[in-house]
mmCIF file of C-alpha atoms in Angstrom:
data_model
loop_
_atom_site.group_PDB
_atom_site.id
_atom_site.type_symbol
_atom_site.label_atom_id
_atom_site.label_comp_id
_atom_site.label_asym_id
_atom_site.label_seq_id
_atom_site.Cartn_x
_atom_site.Cartn_y
_atom_site.Cartn_z
ATOM 1 C CA UNK B 1 0.176 0.244 -0.376
ATOM 2 C CA UNK B 2 0.967 3.603 -1.011
ATOM 3 C CA UNK B 3 0.588 6.431 1.184
ATOM 4 C CA UNK B 4 0.582 10.045 1.275
ATOM 5 C CA UNK B 5 0.248 12.857 4.124
ATOM 6 C CA UNK B 6 -1.991 15.945 3.414
ATOM 7 C CA UNK B 7 -1.862 19.119 5.597
ATOM 8 C CA UNK B 8 -5.042 21.289 6.119
ATOM 9 C CA UNK B 9 -4.976 24.736 5.894
ATOM 10 C CA UNK B 10 -6.834 27.629 7.693
ATOM 11 C CA UNK B 11 -10.222 27.330 9.396
ATOM 12 C CA UNK B 12 -9.149 23.569 10.486
ATOM 13 C CA UNK B 13 -7.671 25.157 14.393
ATOM 14 C CA UNK B 14 -8.907 25.293 17.321
ATOM 15 C CA UNK B 15 -8.109 25.624 20.511
ATOM 16 C CA UNK B 16 -6.742 22.787 22.411
ATOM 17 C CA UNK B 17 -5.425 21.032 19.080
ATOM 18 C CA UNK B 18 -2.501 19.190 19.958
ATOM 19 C CA UNK B 19 -3.551 19.345 23.685
ATOM 20 C CA UNK B 20 -2.857 15.083 24.488
ATOM 21 C CA UNK B 21 0.573 15.320 22.476
ATOM 22 C CA UNK B 22 1.869 18.096 24.551
ATOM 23 C CA UNK B 23 1.881 16.040 27.574
ATOM 24 C CA UNK B 24 3.178 12.554 26.522
ATOM 25 C CA UNK B 25 5.472 13.095 23.927
ATOM 26 C CA UNK B 26 8.877 15.286 23.853
ATOM 27 C CA UNK B 27 9.197 15.542 20.321
ATOM 28 C CA UNK B 28 5.779 16.921 20.107
ATOM 29 C CA UNK B 29 6.844 20.176 22.767
ATOM 30 C CA UNK B 30 10.039 20.514 21.487
ATOM 31 C CA UNK B 31 7.973 21.241 18.249
ATOM 32 C CA UNK B 32 6.221 24.244 19.922
ATOM 33 C CA UNK B 33 9.366 24.941 22.496
ATOM 34 C CA UNK B 34 11.208 25.403 18.990
ATOM 35 C CA UNK B 35 8.098 27.620 16.577
ATOM 36 C CA UNK B 36 8.343 30.140 20.360
ATOM 37 C CA UNK B 37 11.459 31.111 19.699
ATOM 38 C CA UNK B 38 11.380 31.189 16.447
ATOM 39 C CA UNK B 39 8.317 34.138 16.245
ATOM 40 C CA UNK B 40 8.760 35.681 19.500
ATOM 41 C CA UNK B 41 6.533 35.237 21.680
ATOM 42 C CA UNK B 42 4.171 31.893 22.829
ATOM 43 C CA UNK B 43 2.921 30.632 20.202
ATOM 44 C CA UNK B 44 2.149 27.651 22.518
ATOM 45 C CA UNK B 45 -0.113 29.364 24.565
ATOM 46 C CA UNK B 46 -2.696 30.499 22.080
ATOM 47 C CA UNK B 47 -2.759 26.870 21.126
ATOM 48 C CA UNK B 48 -3.213 25.678 23.550
ATOM 49 C CA UNK B 49 -5.442 28.357 25.923
ATOM 50 C CA UNK B 50 -6.817 30.815 23.645
ATOM 51 C CA UNK B 51 -7.855 32.962 22.893
ATOM 52 C CA UNK B 52 -9.906 31.142 20.009
ATOM 53 C CA UNK B 53 -10.105 34.998 18.557
ATOM 54 C CA UNK B 54 -6.275 35.433 19.218
ATOM 55 C CA UNK B 55 -6.044 31.655 17.184
ATOM 56 C CA UNK B 56 -7.760 32.976 13.967
ATOM 57 C CA UNK B 57 -5.712 35.901 13.450
ATOM 58 C CA UNK B 58 -4.182 34.765 10.130
ATOM 59 C CA UNK B 59 -0.956 36.159 11.531
ATOM 60 C CA UNK B 60 -0.985 33.161 14.310
ATOM 61 C CA UNK B 61 -3.214 30.473 12.512
ATOM 62 C CA UNK B 62 -0.548 29.783 10.281
ATOM 63 C CA UNK B 63 2.689 29.614 12.162
ATOM 64 C CA UNK B 64 0.244 27.764 14.863
ATOM 65 C CA UNK B 65 -1.991 24.405 12.043
ATOM 66 C CA UNK B 66 2.227 24.859 10.828
ATOM 67 C CA UNK B 67 3.227 23.610 13.904
ATOM 68 C CA UNK B 68 1.567 21.426 15.170
ATOM 69 C CA UNK B 69 1.237 19.281 11.656
ATOM 70 C CA UNK B 70 4.952 19.008 11.432
ATOM 71 C CA UNK B 71 4.872 17.995 14.505
ATOM 72 C CA UNK B 72 2.514 15.529 14.195
ATOM 73 C CA UNK B 73 4.608 14.325 11.318
ATOM 74 C CA UNK B 74 7.477 13.835 13.514
ATOM 75 C CA UNK B 75 5.731 12.062 16.242
ATOM 76 C CA UNK B 76 4.460 10.003 13.413
ATOM 77 C CA UNK B 77 8.268 8.852 12.127
ATOM 78 C CA UNK B 78 9.475 8.787 15.847
ATOM 79 C CA UNK B 79 7.001 6.309 16.420
ATOM 80 C CA UNK B 80 8.279 4.441 13.635
ATOM 81 C CA UNK B 81 5.393 6.053 11.160
ATOM 82 C CA UNK B 82 6.231 4.270 7.365
ATOM 83 C CA UNK B 83 7.245 6.920 4.560
ATOM 84 C CA UNK B 84 4.622 8.747 2.154
ATOM 85 C CA UNK B 85 4.733 8.080 -1.646
ATOM 86 C CA UNK B 86 3.834 11.752 -2.143
ATOM 87 C CA UNK B 87 2.575 14.681 0.438
ATOM 88 C CA UNK B 88 0.084 17.567 -0.677
ATOM 89 C CA UNK B 89 -1.168 20.840 1.873
ATOM 90 C CA UNK B 90 -4.637 22.734 1.253
ATOM 91 C CA UNK B 91 -3.218 26.502 0.827
ATOM 92 C CA UNK B 92 -1.347 26.863 3.757
ATOM 93 C CA UNK B 93 -0.693 23.011 4.465
ATOM 94 C CA UNK B 94 1.497 23.309 1.107
ATOM 95 C CA UNK B 95 4.081 24.964 3.467
ATOM 96 C CA UNK B 96 3.300 22.926 5.983
ATOM 97 C CA UNK B 97 4.327 19.756 3.138
ATOM 98 C CA UNK B 98 6.861 21.135 2.333
ATOM 99 C CA UNK B 99 8.428 21.809 6.157
ATOM 100 C CA UNK B 100 7.302 18.534 6.741
ATOM 101 C CA UNK B 101 9.648 16.581 3.578
ATOM 102 C CA UNK B 102 12.827 19.107 4.240
ATOM 103 C CA UNK B 103 12.348 21.359 1.455
ATOM 104 C CA UNK B 104 12.212 24.299 4.689
ATOM 105 C CA UNK B 105 13.525 23.874 7.611
ATOM 106 C CA UNK B 106 11.145 24.098 10.364
ATOM 107 C CA UNK B 107 12.283 28.104 12.143
ATOM 108 C CA UNK B 108 12.392 29.530 8.664
ATOM 109 C CA UNK B 109 8.904 28.249 8.000
ATOM 110 C CA UNK B 110 7.660 29.375 10.804
ATOM 111 C CA UNK B 111 8.375 32.810 10.372
ATOM 112 C CA UNK B 112 7.413 32.913 6.619
ATOM 113 C CA UNK B 113 3.691 31.535 7.637
ATOM 114 C CA UNK B 114 3.664 34.430 9.603
ATOM 115 C CA UNK B 115 4.950 36.951 7.005
ATOM 116 C CA UNK B 116 2.154 35.351 4.617
ATOM 117 C CA UNK B 117 -0.308 35.763 7.260
ATOM 118 C CA UNK B 118 0.162 38.941 8.487
ATOM 119 C CA UNK B 119 0.595 40.130 4.898
ATOM 120 C CA UNK B 120 -2.205 38.622 3.525
ATOM 121 C CA UNK B 121 -4.636 40.067 6.331
ATOM 122 C CA UNK B 122 -3.090 43.700 5.369
ATOM 123 C CA UNK B 123 -4.031 43.187 1.477
ATOM 124 C CA UNK B 124 -6.946 43.985 2.073
ATOM 125 C CA UNK B 125 -8.567 46.416 4.558
ATOM 126 C CA UNK B 126 -11.797 44.275 6.946
ATOM 127 C CA UNK B 127 -15.128 44.125 5.369
ATOM 128 C CA UNK B 128 -14.011 45.053 2.048
ATOM 129 C CA UNK B 129 -13.193 41.286 0.761
ATOM 130 C CA UNK B 130 -15.474 38.547 0.742
ATOM 131 C CA UNK B 131 -16.225 34.926 0.809
ATOM 132 C CA UNK B 132 -19.222 32.186 -0.213
ATOM 133 C CA UNK B 133 -18.483 28.402 -0.535
ATOM 134 C CA UNK B 134 -21.121 27.214 -3.207
ATOM 135 C CA UNK B 135 -22.613 24.155 -3.254
ATOM 136 C CA UNK B 136 -24.217 21.742 -5.535
ATOM 137 C CA UNK B 137 -22.328 22.834 -8.808
ATOM 138 C CA UNK B 138 -19.834 22.830 -11.525
ATOM 139 C CA UNK B 139 -15.971 24.341 -11.554
ATOM 140 C CA UNK B 140 -16.986 26.238 -14.985
ATOM 141 C CA UNK B 141 -21.041 27.185 -13.672
ATOM 142 C CA UNK B 142 -19.468 29.109 -11.144
ATOM 143 C CA UNK B 143 -16.960 30.438 -13.341
ATOM 144 C CA UNK B 144 -19.566 31.756 -15.600
ATOM 145 C CA UNK B 145 -21.333 33.092 -12.792
ATOM 146 C CA UNK B 146 -18.290 35.064 -11.397
ATOM 147 C CA UNK B 147 -17.824 36.621 -14.817
ATOM 148 C CA UNK B 148 -20.921 38.389 -14.899
ATOM 149 C CA UNK B 149 -20.406 40.500 -12.074
ATOM 150 C CA UNK B 150 -19.209 43.581 -11.891
ATOM 151 C CA UNK B 151 -15.304 44.107 -9.576
ATOM 152 C CA UNK B 152 -13.134 40.413 -8.745
ATOM 153 C CA UNK B 153 -15.002 37.736 -8.062
ATOM 154 C CA UNK B 154 -13.097 33.727 -8.808
ATOM 155 C CA UNK B 155 -12.514 29.998 -7.691
ATOM 156 C CA UNK B 156 -10.679 30.954 -5.252
ATOM 157 C CA UNK B 157 -10.804 26.741 -3.849
ATOM 158 C CA UNK B 158 -11.785 24.617 -5.970
ATOM 159 C CA UNK B 159 -11.583 21.674 -2.886
ATOM 160 C CA UNK B 160 -14.424 18.805 -5.104
ATOM 161 C CA UNK B 161 -16.894 18.358 -7.409
ATOM 162 C CA UNK B 162 -19.936 20.818 -6.778
ATOM 163 C CA UNK B 163 -17.571 22.265 -3.460
ATOM 164 C CA UNK B 164 -16.396 25.377 -5.141
ATOM 165 C CA UNK B 165 -15.384 28.516 -2.707
ATOM 166 C CA UNK B 166 -15.356 32.188 -4.957
ATOM 167 C CA UNK B 167 -13.286 35.478 -3.263
ATOM 168 C CA UNK B 168 -12.814 38.798 -3.948
ATOM 169 C CA UNK B 169 -14.404 42.212 -3.507
ATOM 170 C CA UNK B 170 -17.511 42.129 -0.822
ATOM 171 C CA UNK B 171 -20.422 42.987 -3.537
ATOM 172 C CA UNK B 172 -18.780 41.392 -6.710
ATOM 173 C CA UNK B 173 -18.820 38.293 -4.276
ATOM 174 C CA UNK B 174 -22.363 38.360 -2.915
ATOM 175 C CA UNK B 175 -23.794 40.101 -6.184
ATOM 176 C CA UNK B 176 -22.036 36.433 -7.105
ATOM 177 C CA UNK B 177 -23.388 34.133 -4.840
ATOM 178 C CA UNK B 178 -26.807 35.294 -5.950
ATOM 179 C CA UNK B 179 -26.153 34.481 -9.383
ATOM 180 C CA UNK B 180 -24.735 31.011 -8.280
ATOM 181 C CA UNK B 181 -28.327 30.923 -6.855
ATOM 182 C CA UNK B 182 -29.769 31.162 -9.711
ATOM 183 C CA UNK B 183 -28.514 28.635 -11.602
ATOM 184 C CA UNK B 184 -28.787 25.859 -9.567
ATOM 185 C CA UNK B 185 -26.696 26.089 -7.206
ATOM 186 C CA UNK B 186 -27.823 23.745 -3.875
ATOM 187 C CA UNK B 187 -26.679 26.528 -1.412
ATOM 188 C CA UNK B 188 -24.638 30.133 -1.695
ATOM 189 C CA UNK B 189 -23.149 30.421 2.237
ATOM 190 C CA UNK B 190 -21.072 33.699 3.054
ATOM 191 C CA UNK B 191 -18.265 32.701 5.608
ATOM 192 C CA UNK B 192 -16.486 34.607 7.978
ATOM 193 C CA UNK B 193 -13.384 35.150 6.503
ATOM 194 C CA UNK B 194 -11.389 37.952 7.361
ATOM 195 C CA UNK B 195 -9.512 38.626 3.792
ATOM 196 C CA UNK B 196 -11.059 37.507 0.360
ATOM 197 C CA UNK B 197 -7.756 34.893 0.534
ATOM 198 C CA UNK B 198 -6.695 33.524 -2.822
ATOM 199 C CA UNK B 199 -7.354 36.078 -5.102
ATOM 200 C CA UNK B 200 -6.583 38.959 -7.214
ATOM 201 C CA UNK B 201 -6.998 41.101 -4.328
ATOM 202 C CA UNK B 202 -4.108 38.686 -2.896
ATOM 203 C CA UNK B 203 -1.395 40.608 -5.322
ATOM 204 C CA UNK B 204 -0.380 43.139 -2.219
ATOM 205 C CA UNK B 205 0.554 40.783 -0.215
ATOM 206 C CA UNK B 206 2.457 38.099 -3.047
ATOM 207 C CA UNK B 207 4.811 41.281 -4.154
ATOM 208 C CA UNK B 208 5.560 41.980 0.175
ATOM 209 C CA UNK B 209 6.163 37.885 -0.059
ATOM 210 C CA UNK B 210 8.752 37.764 -2.587
ATOM 211 C CA UNK B 211 11.778 39.172 -1.217
ATOM 212 C CA UNK B 212 10.759 37.574 2.299
ATOM 213 C CA UNK B 213 10.740 34.151 0.941
ATOM 214 C CA UNK B 214 13.476 35.157 -1.280
ATOM 215 C CA UNK B 215 15.598 35.347 0.953
ATOM 216 C CA UNK B 216 15.240 31.878 2.965
ATOM 217 C CA UNK B 217 17.292 28.955 1.461
ATOM 218 C CA UNK B 218 14.296 25.560 0.211
ATOM 219 C CA UNK B 219 16.198 22.854 -1.472
ATOM 220 C CA UNK B 220 15.221 19.629 -2.860
ATOM 221 C CA UNK B 221 11.968 18.131 -0.618
ATOM 222 C CA UNK B 222 12.834 14.384 0.457
ATOM 223 C CA UNK B 223 9.463 13.359 -0.786
ATOM 224 C CA UNK B 224 7.510 14.726 -4.450
ATOM 225 C CA UNK B 225 4.977 17.380 -2.627
ATOM 226 C CA UNK B 226 2.038 18.073 -4.774
ATOM 227 C CA UNK B 227 1.857 22.364 -6.098
ATOM 228 C CA UNK B 228 -2.080 23.720 -5.087
ATOM 229 C CA UNK B 229 -1.548 25.691 -7.939
ATOM 230 C CA UNK B 230 -1.120 23.743 -10.626
ATOM 231 C CA UNK B 231 -1.017 19.584 -8.962
ATOM 232 C CA UNK B 232 2.676 20.345 -10.412
ATOM 233 C CA UNK B 233 5.525 18.358 -8.590
ATOM 234 C CA UNK B 234 8.879 20.487 -8.697
ATOM 235 C CA UNK B 235 12.255 19.509 -7.000
ATOM 236 C CA UNK B 236 14.013 22.781 -8.409
ATOM 237 C CA UNK B 237 14.544 25.121 -5.783
ATOM 238 C CA UNK B 238 13.761 28.658 -6.761
ATOM 239 C CA UNK B 239 10.490 26.554 -9.112
ATOM 240 C CA UNK B 240 9.713 26.100 -5.883
ATOM 241 C CA UNK B 241 9.819 29.527 -4.911
ATOM 242 C CA UNK B 242 7.822 30.355 -7.373
ATOM 243 C CA UNK B 243 4.896 28.505 -7.239
ATOM 244 C CA UNK B 244 4.556 28.511 -3.552
ATOM 245 C CA UNK B 245 4.682 32.866 -4.103
ATOM 246 C CA UNK B 246 2.191 32.683 -6.797
ATOM 247 C CA UNK B 247 -0.276 30.453 -4.804
ATOM 248 C CA UNK B 248 -1.134 33.916 -2.627
ATOM 249 C CA UNK B 249 -3.276 34.509 -5.313
ATOM 250 C CA UNK B 250 -3.572 31.844 -7.398
ATOM 251 C CA UNK B 251 -6.847 29.274 -6.886
ATOM 252 C CA UNK B 252 -6.538 25.961 -4.842
ATOM 253 C CA UNK B 253 -6.593 23.228 -7.164
ATOM 254 C CA UNK B 254 -7.654 20.476 -4.778
ATOM 255 C CA UNK B 255 -9.615 17.954 -6.473
ATOM 256 C CA UNK B 256 -6.602 17.765 -9.829
ATOM 257 C CA UNK B 257 -4.236 17.391 -6.177
ATOM 258 C CA UNK B 258 -5.956 14.447 -5.192
ATOM 259 C CA UNK B 259 -5.970 13.295 -8.051
ATOM 260 C CA UNK B 260 -2.893 13.633 -8.950
ATOM 261 C CA UNK B 261 -1.931 11.547 -5.330
ATOM 262 C CA UNK B 262 -4.424 9.192 -6.651
ATOM 263 C CA UNK B 263 -2.695 8.092 -10.385
ATOM 264 C CA UNK B 264 0.502 8.226 -8.213
ATOM 265 C CA UNK B 265 -0.575 4.265 -6.347
ATOM 266 C CA UNK B 266 -1.723 6.070 -3.881
ATOM 267 C CA UNK B 267 -4.493 4.993 -2.105
ATOM 268 C CA UNK B 268 -4.970 5.835 1.035
ATOM 269 C CA UNK B 269 -4.190 9.735 2.748
ATOM 270 C CA UNK B 270 -2.958 10.137 6.478
ATOM 271 C CA UNK B 271 -4.231 13.950 7.445
ATOM 272 C CA UNK B 272 -2.153 15.249 9.087
ATOM 273 C CA UNK B 273 -3.402 17.820 11.369
ATOM 274 C CA UNK B 274 -5.777 19.210 13.786
ATOM 275 C CA UNK B 275 -9.714 17.893 12.129
ATOM 276 C CA UNK B 276 -11.346 15.980 8.807
ATOM 277 C CA UNK B 277 -11.990 18.482 6.644
ATOM 278 C CA UNK B 278 -9.971 16.909 4.572
ATOM 279 C CA UNK B 279 -10.768 13.538 4.821
ATOM 280 C CA UNK B 280 -14.455 14.873 4.008
ATOM 281 C CA UNK B 281 -13.256 16.385 0.495
ATOM 282 C CA UNK B 282 -11.306 13.505 -0.229
ATOM 283 C CA UNK B 283 -14.379 11.222 -0.279
ATOM 284 C CA UNK B 284 -16.382 13.737 -2.381
ATOM 285 C CA UNK B 285 -13.088 13.722 -4.550
ATOM 286 C CA UNK B 286 -12.883 9.681 -4.724
ATOM 287 C CA UNK B 287 -14.611 7.399 -2.655
ATOM 288 C CA UNK B 288 -12.495 3.919 -3.517
ATOM 289 C CA UNK B 289 -9.252 6.521 -1.018
ATOM 290 C CA UNK B 290 -8.906 5.919 2.995
ATOM 291 C CA UNK B 291 -8.423 8.662 4.925
ATOM 292 C CA UNK B 292 -7.048 7.652 8.491
ATOM 293 C CA UNK B 293 -6.838 10.725 10.653
ATOM 294 C CA UNK B 294 -3.960 11.693 13.067
ATOM 295 C CA UNK B 295 -4.353 14.340 15.189
ATOM 296 C CA UNK B 296 -5.372 12.627 18.103
ATOM 297 C CA UNK B 297 -3.715 9.860 19.827
ATOM 298 C CA UNK B 298 -6.042 7.305 19.154
ATOM 299 C CA UNK B 299 -6.452 8.168 15.385
ATOM 300 C CA UNK B 300 -2.165 8.310 15.686
ATOM 301 C CA UNK B 301 -1.591 4.899 16.989
ATOM 302 C CA UNK B 302 -4.713 3.381 13.867
ATOM 303 C CA UNK B 303 -2.640 5.183 11.697
ATOM 304 C CA UNK B 304 0.558 3.634 12.844
ATOM 305 C CA UNK B 305 -1.048 0.186 13.198
ATOM 306 C CA UNK B 306 -3.191 -0.154 9.937
ATOM 307 C CA UNK B 307 -0.212 1.490 7.852
ATOM 308 C CA UNK B 308 2.250 -1.553 9.651
ATOM 309 C CA UNK B 309 -0.014 -4.202 8.844
ATOM 310 C CA UNK B 310 -0.327 -3.730 5.176
#
């Protein structure tokens, strides 16, 4: 059996994530302490104790999720877990994947996504941008509805067949969501987010982030990582940087990413992070793929046992 590791993005966070591992596993504890040192503030206390209002701040959420994801990956390996054939991550999770794959040093990655989150939040004043989830329409129909409206509205997350998130200026996204409803969407729901992620309105964030990313040393990953941008895989550090940079203001093509993973002979995915958001998406994409979450001690043991028995 070939396995893949997948890492969740923003929205999967919750106060207390990883607390059970922190109490018992020194590998997990070391990563949180290293993140604190890299950032210069007590990320661990926010992760464990909140408040939730602080954890959901984008510049905190992103390093928090990356830290927990990398810590869980290292616990997996320390306990004899199998190496995957391929890795991928949803949005922010792509950075976690490249860090777990050895392409980015952990301390550099924590600082990178802290800056990425801050730049993304500052790119558009709060209230001027919006995102909406569209359920029950084909991707091209959603794109056509976005093209009908004035202003910026575009597909941002192509999450699964019949599940697309659109992003852009608030009036345009509301108008596009209404157009999707008229076109037969099962649901068109405005999301409670702080910025229009993965839209062209994030271009100022990408411009600011470029110099920060250029200053970090990247190397070829030990395990292939699927890019959100185009579902390809790169071994060249310069190409990896360019695709990570372009990811900020381009759609996350998660359906294509999962298809690429499947086409490499993978039949089991390990969701390495809190919750099971990606498991739900994967099942909508291809129900033949098995997904195991290792964000809890019980899940970790189940994942280790299920892969060891193959």
